[in-house]
Short mmCIF file of C-alpha atoms in Angstrom, two decimals:
data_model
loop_
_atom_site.label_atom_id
_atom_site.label_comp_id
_atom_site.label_asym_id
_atom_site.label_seq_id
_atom_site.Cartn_x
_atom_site.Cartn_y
_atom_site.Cartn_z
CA UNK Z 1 -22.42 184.57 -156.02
CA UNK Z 2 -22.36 184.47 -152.51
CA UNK Z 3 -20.45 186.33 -150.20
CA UNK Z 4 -18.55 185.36 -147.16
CA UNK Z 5 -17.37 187.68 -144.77
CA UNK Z 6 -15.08 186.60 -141.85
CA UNK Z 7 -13.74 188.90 -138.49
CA UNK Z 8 -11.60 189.67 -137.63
CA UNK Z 9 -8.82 189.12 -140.14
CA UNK Z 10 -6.40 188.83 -137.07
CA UNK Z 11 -6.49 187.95 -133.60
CA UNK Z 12 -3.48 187.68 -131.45
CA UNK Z 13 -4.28 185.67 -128.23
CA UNK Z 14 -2.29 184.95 -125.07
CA UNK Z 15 -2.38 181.37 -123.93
CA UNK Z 16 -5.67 180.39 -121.96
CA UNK Z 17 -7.55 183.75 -123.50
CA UNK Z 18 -11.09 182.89 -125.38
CA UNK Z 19 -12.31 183.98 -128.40
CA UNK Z 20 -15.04 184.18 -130.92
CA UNK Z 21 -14.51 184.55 -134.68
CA UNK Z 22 -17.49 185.27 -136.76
CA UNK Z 23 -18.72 184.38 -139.99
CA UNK Z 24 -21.62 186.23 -142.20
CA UNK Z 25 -23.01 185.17 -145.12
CA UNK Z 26 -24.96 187.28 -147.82
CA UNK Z 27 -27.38 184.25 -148.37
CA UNK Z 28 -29.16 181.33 -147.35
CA UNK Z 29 -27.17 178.27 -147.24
CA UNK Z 30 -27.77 174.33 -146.98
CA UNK Z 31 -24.06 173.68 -146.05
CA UNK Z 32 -21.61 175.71 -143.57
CA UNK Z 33 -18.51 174.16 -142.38
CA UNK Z 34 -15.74 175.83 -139.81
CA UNK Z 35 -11.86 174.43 -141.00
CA UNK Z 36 -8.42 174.98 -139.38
CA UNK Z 37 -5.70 175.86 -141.39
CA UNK Z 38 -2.49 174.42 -139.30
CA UNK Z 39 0.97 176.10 -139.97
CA UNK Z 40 1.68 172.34 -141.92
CA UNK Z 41 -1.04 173.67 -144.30
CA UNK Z 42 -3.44 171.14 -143.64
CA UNK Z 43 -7.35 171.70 -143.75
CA UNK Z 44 -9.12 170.09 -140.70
CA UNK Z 45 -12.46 169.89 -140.23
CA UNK Z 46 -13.74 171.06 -137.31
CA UNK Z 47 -17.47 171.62 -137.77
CA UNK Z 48 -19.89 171.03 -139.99
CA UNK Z 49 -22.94 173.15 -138.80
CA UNK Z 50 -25.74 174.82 -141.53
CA UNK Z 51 -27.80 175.54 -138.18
CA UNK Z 52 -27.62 174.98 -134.45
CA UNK Z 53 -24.95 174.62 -132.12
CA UNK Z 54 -21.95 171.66 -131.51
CA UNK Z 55 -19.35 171.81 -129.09
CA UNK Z 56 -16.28 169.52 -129.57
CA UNK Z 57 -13.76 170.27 -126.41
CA UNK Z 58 -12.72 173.65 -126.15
CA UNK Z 59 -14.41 174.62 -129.14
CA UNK Z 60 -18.08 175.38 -129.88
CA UNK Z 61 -19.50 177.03 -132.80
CA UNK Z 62 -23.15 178.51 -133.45
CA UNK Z 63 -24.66 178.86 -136.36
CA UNK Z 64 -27.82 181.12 -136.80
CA UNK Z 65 -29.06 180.78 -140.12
CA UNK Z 66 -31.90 182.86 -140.43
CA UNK Z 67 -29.88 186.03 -139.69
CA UNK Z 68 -26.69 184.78 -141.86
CA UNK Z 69 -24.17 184.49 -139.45
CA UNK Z 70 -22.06 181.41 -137.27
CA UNK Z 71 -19.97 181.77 -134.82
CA UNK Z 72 -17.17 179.94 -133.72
CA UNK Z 73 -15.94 180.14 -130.19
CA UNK Z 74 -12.14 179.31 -129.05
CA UNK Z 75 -11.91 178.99 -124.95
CA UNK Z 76 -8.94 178.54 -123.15
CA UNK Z 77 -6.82 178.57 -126.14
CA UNK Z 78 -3.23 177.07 -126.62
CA UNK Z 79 -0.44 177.35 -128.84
CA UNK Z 80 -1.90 174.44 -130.66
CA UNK Z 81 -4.83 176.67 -132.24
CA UNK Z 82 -2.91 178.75 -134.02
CA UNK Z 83 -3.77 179.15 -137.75
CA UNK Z 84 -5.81 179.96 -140.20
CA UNK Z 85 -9.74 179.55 -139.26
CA UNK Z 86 -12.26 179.28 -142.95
CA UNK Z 87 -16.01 179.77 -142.59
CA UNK Z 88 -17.17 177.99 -145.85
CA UNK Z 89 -20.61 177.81 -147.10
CA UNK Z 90 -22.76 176.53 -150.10
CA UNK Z 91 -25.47 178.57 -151.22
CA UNK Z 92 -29.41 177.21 -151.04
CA UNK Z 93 -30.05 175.52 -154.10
CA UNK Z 94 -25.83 175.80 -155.03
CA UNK Z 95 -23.47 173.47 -155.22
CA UNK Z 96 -19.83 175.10 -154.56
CA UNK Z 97 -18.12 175.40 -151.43
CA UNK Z 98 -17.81 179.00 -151.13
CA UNK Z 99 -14.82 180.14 -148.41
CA UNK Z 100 -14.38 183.16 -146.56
CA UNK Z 101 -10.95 185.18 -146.32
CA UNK Z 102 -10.53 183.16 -143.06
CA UNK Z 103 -8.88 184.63 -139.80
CA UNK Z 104 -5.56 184.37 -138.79
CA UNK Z 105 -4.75 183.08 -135.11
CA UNK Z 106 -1.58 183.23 -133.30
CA UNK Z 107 -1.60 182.46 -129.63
CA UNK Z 108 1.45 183.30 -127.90
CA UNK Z 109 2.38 181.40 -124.48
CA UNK G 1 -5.93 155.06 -143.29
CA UNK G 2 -5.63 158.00 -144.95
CA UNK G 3 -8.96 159.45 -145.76
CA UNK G 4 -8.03 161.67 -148.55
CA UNK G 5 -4.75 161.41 -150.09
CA UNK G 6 -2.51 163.56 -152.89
CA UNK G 7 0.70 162.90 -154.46
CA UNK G 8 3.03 164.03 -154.71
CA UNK G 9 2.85 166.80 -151.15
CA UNK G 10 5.46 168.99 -153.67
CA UNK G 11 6.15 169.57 -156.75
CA UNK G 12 8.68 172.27 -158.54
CA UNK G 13 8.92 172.75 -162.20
CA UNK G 14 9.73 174.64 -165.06
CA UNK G 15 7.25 176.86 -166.92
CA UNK G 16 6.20 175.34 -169.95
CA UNK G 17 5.76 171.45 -168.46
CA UNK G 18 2.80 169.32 -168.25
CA UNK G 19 2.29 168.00 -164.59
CA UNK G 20 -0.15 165.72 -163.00
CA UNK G 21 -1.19 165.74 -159.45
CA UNK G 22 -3.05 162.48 -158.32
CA UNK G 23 -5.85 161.92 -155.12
CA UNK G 24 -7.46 159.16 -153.75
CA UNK G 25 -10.21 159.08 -151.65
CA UNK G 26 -11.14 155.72 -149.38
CA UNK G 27 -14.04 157.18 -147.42
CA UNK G 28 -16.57 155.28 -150.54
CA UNK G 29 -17.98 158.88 -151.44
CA UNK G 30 -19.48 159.95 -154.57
CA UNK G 31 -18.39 163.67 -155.47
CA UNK G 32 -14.85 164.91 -155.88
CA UNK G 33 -13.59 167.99 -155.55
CA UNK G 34 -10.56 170.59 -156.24
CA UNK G 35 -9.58 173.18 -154.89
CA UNK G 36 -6.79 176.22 -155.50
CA UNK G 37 -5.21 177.67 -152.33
CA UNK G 38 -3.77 181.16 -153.61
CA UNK G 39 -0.54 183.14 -151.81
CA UNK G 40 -3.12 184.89 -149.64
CA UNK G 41 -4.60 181.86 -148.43
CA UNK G 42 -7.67 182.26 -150.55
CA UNK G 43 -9.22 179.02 -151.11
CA UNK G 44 -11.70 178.92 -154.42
CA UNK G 45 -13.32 175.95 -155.85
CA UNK G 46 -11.98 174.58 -159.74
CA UNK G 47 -13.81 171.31 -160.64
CA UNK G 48 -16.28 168.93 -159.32
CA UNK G 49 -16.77 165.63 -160.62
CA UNK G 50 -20.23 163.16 -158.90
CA UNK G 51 -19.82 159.49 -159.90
CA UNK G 52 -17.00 160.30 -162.64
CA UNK G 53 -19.27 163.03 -164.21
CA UNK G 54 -18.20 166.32 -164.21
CA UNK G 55 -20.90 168.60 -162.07
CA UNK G 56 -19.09 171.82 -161.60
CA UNK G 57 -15.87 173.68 -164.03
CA UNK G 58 -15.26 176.75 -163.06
CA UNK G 59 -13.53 179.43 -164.91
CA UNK G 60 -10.41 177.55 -164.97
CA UNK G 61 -7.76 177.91 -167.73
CA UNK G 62 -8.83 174.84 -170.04
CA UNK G 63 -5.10 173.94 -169.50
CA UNK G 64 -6.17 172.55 -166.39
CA UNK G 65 -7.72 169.14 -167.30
CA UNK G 66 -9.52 166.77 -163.96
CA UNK G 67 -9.74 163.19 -165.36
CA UNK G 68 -11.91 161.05 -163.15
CA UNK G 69 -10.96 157.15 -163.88
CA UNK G 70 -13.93 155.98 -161.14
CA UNK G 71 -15.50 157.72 -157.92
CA UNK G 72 -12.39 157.18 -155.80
CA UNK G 73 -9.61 158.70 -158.11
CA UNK G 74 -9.86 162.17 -159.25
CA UNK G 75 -6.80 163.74 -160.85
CA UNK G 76 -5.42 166.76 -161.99
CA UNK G 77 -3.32 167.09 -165.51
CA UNK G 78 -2.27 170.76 -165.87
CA UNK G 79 -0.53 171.50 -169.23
CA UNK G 80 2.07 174.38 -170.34
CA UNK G 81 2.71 175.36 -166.95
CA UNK G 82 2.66 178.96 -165.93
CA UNK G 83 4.28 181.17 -163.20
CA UNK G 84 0.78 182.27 -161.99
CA UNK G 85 -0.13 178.08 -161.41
CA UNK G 86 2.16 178.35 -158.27
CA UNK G 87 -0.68 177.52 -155.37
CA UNK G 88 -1.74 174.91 -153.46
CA UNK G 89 -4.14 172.50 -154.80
CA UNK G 90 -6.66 170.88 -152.36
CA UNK G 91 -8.62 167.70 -153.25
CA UNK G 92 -11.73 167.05 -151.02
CA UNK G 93 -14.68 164.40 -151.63
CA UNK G 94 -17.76 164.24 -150.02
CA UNK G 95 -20.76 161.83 -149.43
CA UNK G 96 -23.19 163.73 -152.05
CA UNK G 97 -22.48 166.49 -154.04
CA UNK G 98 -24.70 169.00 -152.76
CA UNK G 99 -25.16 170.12 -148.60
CA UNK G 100 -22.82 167.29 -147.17
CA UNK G 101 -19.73 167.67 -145.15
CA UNK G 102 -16.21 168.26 -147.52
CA UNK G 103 -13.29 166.77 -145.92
CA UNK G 104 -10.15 167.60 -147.73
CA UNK G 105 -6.77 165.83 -148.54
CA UNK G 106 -3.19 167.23 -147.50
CA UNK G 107 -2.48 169.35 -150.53
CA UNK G 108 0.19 169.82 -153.28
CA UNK G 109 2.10 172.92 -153.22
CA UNK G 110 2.88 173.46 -156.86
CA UNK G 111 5.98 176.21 -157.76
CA UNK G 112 6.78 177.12 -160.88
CA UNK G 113 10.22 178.64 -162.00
#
């Protein structure tokens, strides 16, 4: 199956510090969506991007298929975006929702 | 005008007891989804079901039963409950079943003593 690969594991951030969390893939895909994980547990979406780039306030992500990677970029960061960010993918031709380890965020005021 | 929604948000049981977990979706999509959310936060697909047919079963215990009474219900009947079940189970839909955006419900966090 596919693999899904996300860095860091970790990040500690101070308040207002930006970031970029990356996500590679070991194949092509037709579907790539970027979640946060809140403390509550719950699973928002926050992009749905196979190729391109989208920007939604303080967060943009990037997705550049062709060399199997996105990126997902955090600016000015609060308290607020701490949790758990999944890279999650579907395979060309699949049909299953394949997630990465995700990465853990804590930002500290 | 909740989007996707589970019941019940917790459940605790005994090992041994047959459970169901319910979700409702009200977005009018045709695929259903579930998902298992591990201790480490690893989140891996079980079931699929497109239009009440059942399009993806992963190698899931086959005491893990989705039943599918139209496209907006999709539940999950898990029989002789064991320790290793604890998780948290994630039900998603989406518009088709193959590249189209997942959005997922709440979650039930399942323990069992």
């Amino acid at each position: 199956g596919i693999q899904v690969e996300q860095s860091p594991p970790d990040l500690i951030l101070q308040e207002g510090a930006n970031s970029t969390l990356r996500c590679n893939f070991s194949d092509s895909v037709n579907n790539l969506q970027w979640f946060h994980q809140n403390p509550w547990g719950q699973l928002i979406n926050l992009f749905y991007i196979p190729s391109g780039t989208k920007q939604n306030g303080r967060l943009s992500a990037t997705t550049v298929a062709t060399e199997r990677y996105s990126l997902l970029y955090i600016s000015s960061s609060q308290t607020t975006d701490s949790g758990v960010y999944f890279c999650a993918v579907i395979k060309a031709a699949g049909n299953k929702l394949t997630f990465g380890g995700g990465t853990r965020v804590l930002v500290k005021p | 005008d909740t989007a996707v929604s589970q019941t019940p948000k917790y459940l605790v049981t005994q090992m041994g007891n047959d459970k169901s977990i319910k979700c409702e979706q009200n977005l009018g999509h045709d695929t259903m989804y579930w998902y298992k959310q591990d201790s480490k936060k690893f989140l891996k697909i079980m079931f699929s079901y497109n239009n009440k047919e059942l399009i993806i079963n992963e190698t899931v215990p086959n005491r893990f039963s989705p039943k599918s009474p139209d496209k907006a219900h999709l539940n999950l009947h898990i029989n002789s409950l064991e320790l290793g079940d604890s998780a948290v189970y994630f039900c998603a839909s989406s518009r088709g079943s193959i590249p189209y955006e997942q959005y997922f419900g709440p979650g039930t966090r399942l323990t069992v003593t």
